[in-house]
Short mmCIF file of C-alpha atoms and ligand atoms in Angstrom, two decimals:
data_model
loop_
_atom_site.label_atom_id
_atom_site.label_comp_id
_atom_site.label_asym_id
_atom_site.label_seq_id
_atom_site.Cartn_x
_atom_site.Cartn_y
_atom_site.Cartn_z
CA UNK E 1 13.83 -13.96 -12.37
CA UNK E 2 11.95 -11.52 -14.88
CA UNK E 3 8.97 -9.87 -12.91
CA UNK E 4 6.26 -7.77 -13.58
CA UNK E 5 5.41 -4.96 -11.57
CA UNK E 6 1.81 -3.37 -12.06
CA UNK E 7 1.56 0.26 -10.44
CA UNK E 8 5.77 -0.08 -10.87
CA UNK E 9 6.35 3.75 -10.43
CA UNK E 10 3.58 4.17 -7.98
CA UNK E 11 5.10 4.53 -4.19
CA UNK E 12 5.19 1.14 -2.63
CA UNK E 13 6.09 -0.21 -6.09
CA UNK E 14 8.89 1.60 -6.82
CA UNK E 15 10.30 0.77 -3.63
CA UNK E 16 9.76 -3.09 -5.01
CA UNK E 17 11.09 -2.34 -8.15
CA UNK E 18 14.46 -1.05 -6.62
CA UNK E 19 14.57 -3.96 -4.17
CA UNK E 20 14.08 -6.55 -7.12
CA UNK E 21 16.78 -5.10 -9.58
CA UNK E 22 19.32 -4.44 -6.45
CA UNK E 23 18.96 -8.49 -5.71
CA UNK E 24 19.46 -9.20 -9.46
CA UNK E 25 15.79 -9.57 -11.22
CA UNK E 26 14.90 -8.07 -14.13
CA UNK E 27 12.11 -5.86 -13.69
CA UNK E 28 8.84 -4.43 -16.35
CA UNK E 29 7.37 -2.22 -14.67
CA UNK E 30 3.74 -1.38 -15.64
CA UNK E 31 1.84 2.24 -14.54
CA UNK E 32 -0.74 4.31 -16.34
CA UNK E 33 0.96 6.98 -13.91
CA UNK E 34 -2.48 8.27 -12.78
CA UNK E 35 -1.35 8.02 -9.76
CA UNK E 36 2.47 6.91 -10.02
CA UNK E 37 5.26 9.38 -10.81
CA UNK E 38 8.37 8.86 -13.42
CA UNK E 39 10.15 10.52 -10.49
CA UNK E 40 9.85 7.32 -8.56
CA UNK E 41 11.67 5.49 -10.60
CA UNK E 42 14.30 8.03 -12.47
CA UNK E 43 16.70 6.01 -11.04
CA UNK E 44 15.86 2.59 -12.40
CA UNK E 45 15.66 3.67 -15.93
CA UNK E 46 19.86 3.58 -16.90
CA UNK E 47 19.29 -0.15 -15.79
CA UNK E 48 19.62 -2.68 -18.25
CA UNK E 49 17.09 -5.14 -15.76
CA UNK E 50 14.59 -2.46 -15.48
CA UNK E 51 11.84 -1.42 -18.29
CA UNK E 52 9.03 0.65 -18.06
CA UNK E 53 5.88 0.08 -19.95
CA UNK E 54 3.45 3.08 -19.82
CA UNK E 55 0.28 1.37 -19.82
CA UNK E 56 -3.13 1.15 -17.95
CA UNK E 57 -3.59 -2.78 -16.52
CA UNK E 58 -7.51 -2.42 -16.78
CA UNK E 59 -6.35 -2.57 -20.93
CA UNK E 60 -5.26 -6.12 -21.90
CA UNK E 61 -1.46 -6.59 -21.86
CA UNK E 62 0.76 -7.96 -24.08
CA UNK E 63 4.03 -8.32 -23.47
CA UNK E 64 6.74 -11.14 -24.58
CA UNK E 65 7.86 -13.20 -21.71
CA UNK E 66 9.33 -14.59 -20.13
CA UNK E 67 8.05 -13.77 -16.84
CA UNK E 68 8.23 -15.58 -13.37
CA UNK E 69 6.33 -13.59 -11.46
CA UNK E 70 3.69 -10.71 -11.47
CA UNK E 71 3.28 -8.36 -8.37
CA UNK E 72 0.11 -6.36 -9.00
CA UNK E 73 -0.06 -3.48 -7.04
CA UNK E 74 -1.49 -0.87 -9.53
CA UNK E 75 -4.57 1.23 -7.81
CA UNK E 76 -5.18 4.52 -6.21
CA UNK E 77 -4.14 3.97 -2.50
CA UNK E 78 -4.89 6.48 -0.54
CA UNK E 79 -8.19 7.55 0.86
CA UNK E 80 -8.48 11.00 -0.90
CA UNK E 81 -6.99 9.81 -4.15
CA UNK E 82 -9.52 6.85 -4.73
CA UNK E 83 -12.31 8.90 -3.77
CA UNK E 84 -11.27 11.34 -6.78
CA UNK E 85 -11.33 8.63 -8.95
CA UNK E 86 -14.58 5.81 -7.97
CA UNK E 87 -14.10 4.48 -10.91
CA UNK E 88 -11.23 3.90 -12.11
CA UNK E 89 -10.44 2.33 -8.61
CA UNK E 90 -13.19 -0.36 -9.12
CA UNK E 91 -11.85 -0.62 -12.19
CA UNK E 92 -8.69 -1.37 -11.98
CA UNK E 93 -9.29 -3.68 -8.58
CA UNK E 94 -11.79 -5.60 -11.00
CA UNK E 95 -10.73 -5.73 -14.64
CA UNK E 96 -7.05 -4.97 -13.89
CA UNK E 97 -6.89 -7.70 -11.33
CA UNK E 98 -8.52 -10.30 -13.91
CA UNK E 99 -6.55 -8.66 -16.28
CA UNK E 100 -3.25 -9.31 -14.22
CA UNK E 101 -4.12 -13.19 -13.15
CA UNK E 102 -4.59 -13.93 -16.96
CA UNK E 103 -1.54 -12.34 -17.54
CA UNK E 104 -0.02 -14.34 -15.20
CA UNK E 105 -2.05 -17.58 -16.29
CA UNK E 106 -0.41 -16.85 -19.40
CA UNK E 107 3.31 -17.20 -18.64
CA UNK E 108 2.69 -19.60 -15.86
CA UNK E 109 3.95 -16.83 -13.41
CA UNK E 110 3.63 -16.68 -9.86
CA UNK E 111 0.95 -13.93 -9.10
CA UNK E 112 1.14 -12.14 -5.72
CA UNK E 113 -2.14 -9.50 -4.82
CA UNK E 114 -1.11 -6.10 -3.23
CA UNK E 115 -4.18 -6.69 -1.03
CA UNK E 116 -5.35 -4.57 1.81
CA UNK E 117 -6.24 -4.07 5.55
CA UNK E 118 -9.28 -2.02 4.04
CA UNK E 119 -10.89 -5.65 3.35
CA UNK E 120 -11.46 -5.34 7.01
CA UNK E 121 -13.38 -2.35 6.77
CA UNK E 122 -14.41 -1.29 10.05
CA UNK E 123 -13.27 -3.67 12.19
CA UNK E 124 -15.41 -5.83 14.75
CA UNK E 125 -12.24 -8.00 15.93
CA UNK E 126 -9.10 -6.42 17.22
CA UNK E 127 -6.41 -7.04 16.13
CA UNK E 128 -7.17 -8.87 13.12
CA UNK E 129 -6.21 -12.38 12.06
CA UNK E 130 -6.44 -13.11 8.38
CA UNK E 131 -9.55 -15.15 8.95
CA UNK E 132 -11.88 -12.35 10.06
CA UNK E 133 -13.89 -11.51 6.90
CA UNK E 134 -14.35 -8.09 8.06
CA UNK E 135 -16.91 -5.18 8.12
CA UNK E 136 -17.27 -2.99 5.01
CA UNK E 137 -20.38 -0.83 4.26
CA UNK E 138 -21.04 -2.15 0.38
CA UNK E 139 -21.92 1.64 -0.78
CA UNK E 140 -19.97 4.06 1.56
CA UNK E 141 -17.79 6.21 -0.18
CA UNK E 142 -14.56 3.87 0.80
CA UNK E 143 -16.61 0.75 -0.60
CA UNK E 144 -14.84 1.67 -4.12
CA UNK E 145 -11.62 0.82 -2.53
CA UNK E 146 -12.54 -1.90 0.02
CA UNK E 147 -14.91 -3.70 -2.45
CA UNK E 148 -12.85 -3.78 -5.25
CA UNK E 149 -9.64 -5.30 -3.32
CA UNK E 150 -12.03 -8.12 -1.38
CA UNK E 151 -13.28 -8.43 -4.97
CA UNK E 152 -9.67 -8.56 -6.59
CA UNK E 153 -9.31 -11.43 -3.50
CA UNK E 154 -11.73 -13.64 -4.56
CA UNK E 155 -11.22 -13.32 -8.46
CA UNK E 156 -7.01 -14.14 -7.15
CA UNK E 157 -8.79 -17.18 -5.54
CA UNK E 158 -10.94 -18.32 -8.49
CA UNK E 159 -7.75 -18.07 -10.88
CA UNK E 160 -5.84 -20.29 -8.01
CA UNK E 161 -8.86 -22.95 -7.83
CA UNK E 162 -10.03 -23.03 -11.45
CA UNK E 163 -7.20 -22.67 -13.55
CA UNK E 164 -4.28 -23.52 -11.12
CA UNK E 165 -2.30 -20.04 -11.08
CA UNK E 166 0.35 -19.53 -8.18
CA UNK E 167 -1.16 -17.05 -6.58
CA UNK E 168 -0.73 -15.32 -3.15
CA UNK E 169 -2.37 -12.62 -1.72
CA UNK E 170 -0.53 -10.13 0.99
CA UNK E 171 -3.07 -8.06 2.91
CA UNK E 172 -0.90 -4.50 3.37
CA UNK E 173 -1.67 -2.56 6.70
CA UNK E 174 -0.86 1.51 6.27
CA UNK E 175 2.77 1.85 4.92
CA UNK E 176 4.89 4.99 4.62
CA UNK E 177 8.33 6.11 3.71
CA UNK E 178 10.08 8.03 1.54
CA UNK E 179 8.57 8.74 -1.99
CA UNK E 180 4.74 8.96 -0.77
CA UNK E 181 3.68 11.99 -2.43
CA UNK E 182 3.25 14.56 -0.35
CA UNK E 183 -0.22 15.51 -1.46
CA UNK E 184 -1.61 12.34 -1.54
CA UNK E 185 -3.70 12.95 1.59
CA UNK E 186 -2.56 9.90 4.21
CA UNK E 187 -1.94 10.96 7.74
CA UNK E 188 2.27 10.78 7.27
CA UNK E 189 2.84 12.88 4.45
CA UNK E 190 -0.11 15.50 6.00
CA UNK E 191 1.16 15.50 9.01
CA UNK E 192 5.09 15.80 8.07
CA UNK E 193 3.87 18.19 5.15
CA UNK E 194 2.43 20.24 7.95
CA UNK E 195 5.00 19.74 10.61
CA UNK E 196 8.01 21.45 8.10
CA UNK E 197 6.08 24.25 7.06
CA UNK E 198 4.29 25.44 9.94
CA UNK E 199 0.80 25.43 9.34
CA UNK E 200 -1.59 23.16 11.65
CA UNK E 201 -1.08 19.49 12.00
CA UNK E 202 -5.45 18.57 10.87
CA UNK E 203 -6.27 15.71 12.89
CA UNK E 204 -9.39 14.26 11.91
CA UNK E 205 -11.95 13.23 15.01
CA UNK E 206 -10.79 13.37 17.90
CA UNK E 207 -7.54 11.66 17.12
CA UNK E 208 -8.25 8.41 19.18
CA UNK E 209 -8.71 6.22 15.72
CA UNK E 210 -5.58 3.90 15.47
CA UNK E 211 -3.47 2.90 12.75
CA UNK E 212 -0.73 0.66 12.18
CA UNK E 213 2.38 2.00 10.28
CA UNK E 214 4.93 0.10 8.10
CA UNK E 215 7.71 1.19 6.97
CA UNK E 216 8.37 0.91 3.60
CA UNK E 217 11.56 -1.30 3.39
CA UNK E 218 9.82 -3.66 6.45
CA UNK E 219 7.01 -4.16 3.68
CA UNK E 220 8.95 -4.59 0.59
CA UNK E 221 11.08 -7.68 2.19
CA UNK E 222 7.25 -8.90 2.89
CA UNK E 223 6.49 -8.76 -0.52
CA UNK E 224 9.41 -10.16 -1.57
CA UNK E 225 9.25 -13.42 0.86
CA UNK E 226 5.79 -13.93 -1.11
CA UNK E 227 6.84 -13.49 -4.29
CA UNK E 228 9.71 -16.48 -3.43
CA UNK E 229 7.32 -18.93 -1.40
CA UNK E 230 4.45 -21.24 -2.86
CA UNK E 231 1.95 -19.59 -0.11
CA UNK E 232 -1.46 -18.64 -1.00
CA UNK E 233 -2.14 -16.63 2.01
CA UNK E 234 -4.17 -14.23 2.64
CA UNK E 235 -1.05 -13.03 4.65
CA UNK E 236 -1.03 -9.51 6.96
CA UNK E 237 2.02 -7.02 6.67
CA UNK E 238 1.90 -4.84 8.56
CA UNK E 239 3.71 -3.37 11.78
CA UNK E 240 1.76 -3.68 15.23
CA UNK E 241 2.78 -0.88 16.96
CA UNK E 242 0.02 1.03 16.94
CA UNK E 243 -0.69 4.24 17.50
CA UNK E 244 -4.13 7.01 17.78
CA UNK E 245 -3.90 9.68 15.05
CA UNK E 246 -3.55 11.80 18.19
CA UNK E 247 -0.43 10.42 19.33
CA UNK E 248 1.17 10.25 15.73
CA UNK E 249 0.82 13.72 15.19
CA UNK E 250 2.34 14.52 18.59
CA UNK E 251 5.37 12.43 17.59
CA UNK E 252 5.69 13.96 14.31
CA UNK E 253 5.87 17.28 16.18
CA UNK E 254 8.70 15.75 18.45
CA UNK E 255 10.76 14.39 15.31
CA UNK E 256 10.19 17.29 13.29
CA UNK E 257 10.99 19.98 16.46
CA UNK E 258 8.40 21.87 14.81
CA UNK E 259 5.88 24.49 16.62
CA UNK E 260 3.17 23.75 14.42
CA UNK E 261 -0.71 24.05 16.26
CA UNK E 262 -2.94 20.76 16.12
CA UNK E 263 -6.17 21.56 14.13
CA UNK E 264 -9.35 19.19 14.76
CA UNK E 265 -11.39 18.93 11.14
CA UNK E 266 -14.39 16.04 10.96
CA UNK E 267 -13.45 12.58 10.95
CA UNK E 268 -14.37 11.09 7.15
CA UNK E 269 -17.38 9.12 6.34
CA UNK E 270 -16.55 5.41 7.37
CA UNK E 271 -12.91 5.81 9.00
CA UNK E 272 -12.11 2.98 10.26
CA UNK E 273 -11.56 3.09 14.34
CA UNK E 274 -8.80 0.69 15.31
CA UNK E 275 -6.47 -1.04 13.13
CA UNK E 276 -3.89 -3.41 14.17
CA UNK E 277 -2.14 -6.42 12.22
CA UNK E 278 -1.76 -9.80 13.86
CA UNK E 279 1.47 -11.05 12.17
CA UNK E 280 1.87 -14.50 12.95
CA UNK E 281 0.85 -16.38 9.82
CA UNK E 282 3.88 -13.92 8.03
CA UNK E 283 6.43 -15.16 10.78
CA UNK E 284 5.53 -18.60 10.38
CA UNK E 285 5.18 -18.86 6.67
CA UNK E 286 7.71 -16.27 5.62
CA UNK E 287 9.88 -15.99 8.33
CA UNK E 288 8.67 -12.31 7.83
CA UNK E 289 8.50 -9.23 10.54
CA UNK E 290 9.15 -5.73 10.80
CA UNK E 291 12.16 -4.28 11.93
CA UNK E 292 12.08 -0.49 11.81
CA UNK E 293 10.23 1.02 14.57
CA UNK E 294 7.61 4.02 13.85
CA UNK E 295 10.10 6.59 15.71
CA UNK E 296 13.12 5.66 13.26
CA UNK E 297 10.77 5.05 10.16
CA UNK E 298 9.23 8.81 10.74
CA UNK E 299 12.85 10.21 11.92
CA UNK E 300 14.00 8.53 8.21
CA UNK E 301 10.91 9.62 6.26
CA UNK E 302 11.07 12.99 7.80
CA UNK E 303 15.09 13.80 6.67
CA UNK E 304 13.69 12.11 3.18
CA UNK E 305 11.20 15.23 2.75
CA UNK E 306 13.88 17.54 4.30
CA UNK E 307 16.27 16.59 1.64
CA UNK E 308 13.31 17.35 -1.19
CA UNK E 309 12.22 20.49 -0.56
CA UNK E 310 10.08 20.72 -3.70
CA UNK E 311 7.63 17.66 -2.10
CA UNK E 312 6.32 20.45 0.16
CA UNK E 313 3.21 21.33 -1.46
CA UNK E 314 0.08 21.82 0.35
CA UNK E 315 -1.06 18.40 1.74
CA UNK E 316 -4.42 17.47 0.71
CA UNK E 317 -7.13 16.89 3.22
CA UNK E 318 -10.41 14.78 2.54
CA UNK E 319 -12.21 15.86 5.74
N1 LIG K 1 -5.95 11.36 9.25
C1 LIG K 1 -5.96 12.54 9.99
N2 LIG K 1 -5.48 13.67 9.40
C2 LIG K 1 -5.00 13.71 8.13
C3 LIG K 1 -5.00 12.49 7.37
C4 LIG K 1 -5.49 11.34 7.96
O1 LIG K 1 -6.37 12.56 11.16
O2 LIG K 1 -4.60 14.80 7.67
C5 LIG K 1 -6.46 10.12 9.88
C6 LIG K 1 -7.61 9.45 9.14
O3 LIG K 1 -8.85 9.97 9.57
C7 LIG K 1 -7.41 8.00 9.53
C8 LIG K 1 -5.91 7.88 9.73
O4 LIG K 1 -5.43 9.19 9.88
O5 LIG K 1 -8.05 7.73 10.75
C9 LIG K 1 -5.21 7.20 8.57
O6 LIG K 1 -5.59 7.84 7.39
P1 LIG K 1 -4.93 7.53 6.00
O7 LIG K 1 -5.65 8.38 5.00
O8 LIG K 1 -3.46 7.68 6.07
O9 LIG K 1 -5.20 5.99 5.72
P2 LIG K 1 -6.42 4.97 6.00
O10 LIG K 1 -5.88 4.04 7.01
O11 LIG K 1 -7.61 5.73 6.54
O12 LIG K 1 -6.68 4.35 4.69
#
């Protein structure tokens, strides 16, 4: 198959990329690399099945086919990034989603949505099912993110109903791995960033928010298993083991062996409190579920940073 990948050198995309030229696609990869790195995908660029188009999605795109598939994942994606950039974020959830789907329309491709657990906002229901329609504050400073991915939902829905596209939308719960820039601000790179050089671990709150993490290979085989099936979801990946920020950064201590102090800063506007996937609809219609545990997918992330020690630049905080 020949597949488009929007936000191709970004982290969870180049992660795709690799996993779709290693099974035999041929790959375009798509990035503005606003956010995205070349680094990321270094690798891929020898390969005959892999090009990379510099390019920003919310710009029409024009590219000879043809393609079976698109897998539009281009956005900011962490909390300190998108808030940087308001814009651009709503954006490229709204114009470079539309933007995407006609591409998509246009080759008669299969179009899968990088979606989010963010279109859950807040949540009122725990753990959540695909068809609780959440609780996001419209204006808070995360609404840029949140709003334009529910948004980028129901234009993927629209394209499905009105103009028959294949579409399918994955909702992603919090996913880490090797590759995440270090100074993109989410708890796993601070927290490792932290952990290997000494200075304070910052846990925002109190620490007893939860969060669900993915590892990055678990999630890629997700995406993949959509990009093969028919299924128009809304479909959660995520992993349920969850965990309070509290707790992470305790076992981020153990993994690292590091002596590094815990530091309390103010929990962000809007952070969600609890966030945990329920899984079944991927099981059933994918035959889809994690297999790397957080302990080995933090133990694995944790040697990836050792091995690079030019990621360790000061981690970015948003509190
Ligand atoms: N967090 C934290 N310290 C940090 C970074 C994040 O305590 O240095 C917390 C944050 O408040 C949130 C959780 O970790 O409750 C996950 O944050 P992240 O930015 O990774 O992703 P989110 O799930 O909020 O989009």
């Amino acid at each position: 198959m020949r597949i488009l990948v929007t936000g191709g050198a970004g982290f969870l995309g180049s992660h795709l990329c690799d996993a779709l030229v290693a099974r035999g696609d041929a790959v375009v990869c798509v990035d503005d690399l606003s956010t995205g790195r070349t680094g990321n995908i270094a690798r891929l660029q020898g390969e005959t099945a892999f090009e990379f188009v510099e390019a920003d999605i919310t710009r029409d795109l024009d590219l000879p086919g043809p393609f079976a598939a698109v897998a539009h994942l281009a956005s900011p994606a962490s909390p300190p990034q998108y808030l940087r950039r308001p814009l651009q974020t709503l954006a490229v959830g709204s114009s470079g989603t539309e933007n995407a789907l006609r591409f998509a329309h246009r080759h008669q491709a299969r179009f899968v949505l990088a979606s989010t657990s963010e279109v859950y906002g807040d949540p009122h229901v725990h753990p959540q099912p695909e068809d609780y329609w959440g609780h996001v504050n419209p204006i808070g400073p995360r609404s840029v993110y949140d709003e334009a991915k529910r948004f980028a939902e129901a234009l993927t829905s629209a394209h499905r109903t009105t103009l028959e596209v294949d579409t399918g939308i994955v909702r992603i719960f919090n996913t880490y791995g090797p590759r995440m820039s270090i100074g993109d601000g989410r708890i796993v790179t601070n927290f490792i960033g932290q952990a290997l050089t000494g200075r304070p671990l910052t846990v925002y709150g109190d620490g007893s928010q939860t969060r669900s993490l993915c590892y990055v290979d678990d999630l890629v085989r997700g995406i993949i298993a959509m990009i093969d099936s028919t299924e128009p979801g809304p479909i959660n990946l995520g992993n349920t083991e969850e965990y309070a920020v509290g707790s992470l950064a305790e076992l981020i201590l153990e993994v690292t062996g590091s002596a590094s102090a815990i530091e309390y800063l103010p929990l962000p506007v809007d952070d969600p409190a609890r966030r945990r996937p329920v899984i079944d609809r991927a099981l059933e219609r994918l035959s889809w579920e994690p297999e790397i545990g957080v302990r080995e997918g933090i133990r694995r992330t944790v040697d990836w940073f050792r091995s690079q020690p030019g990621e360790l630049i000061e981690p970015l905080n948003c509190a």
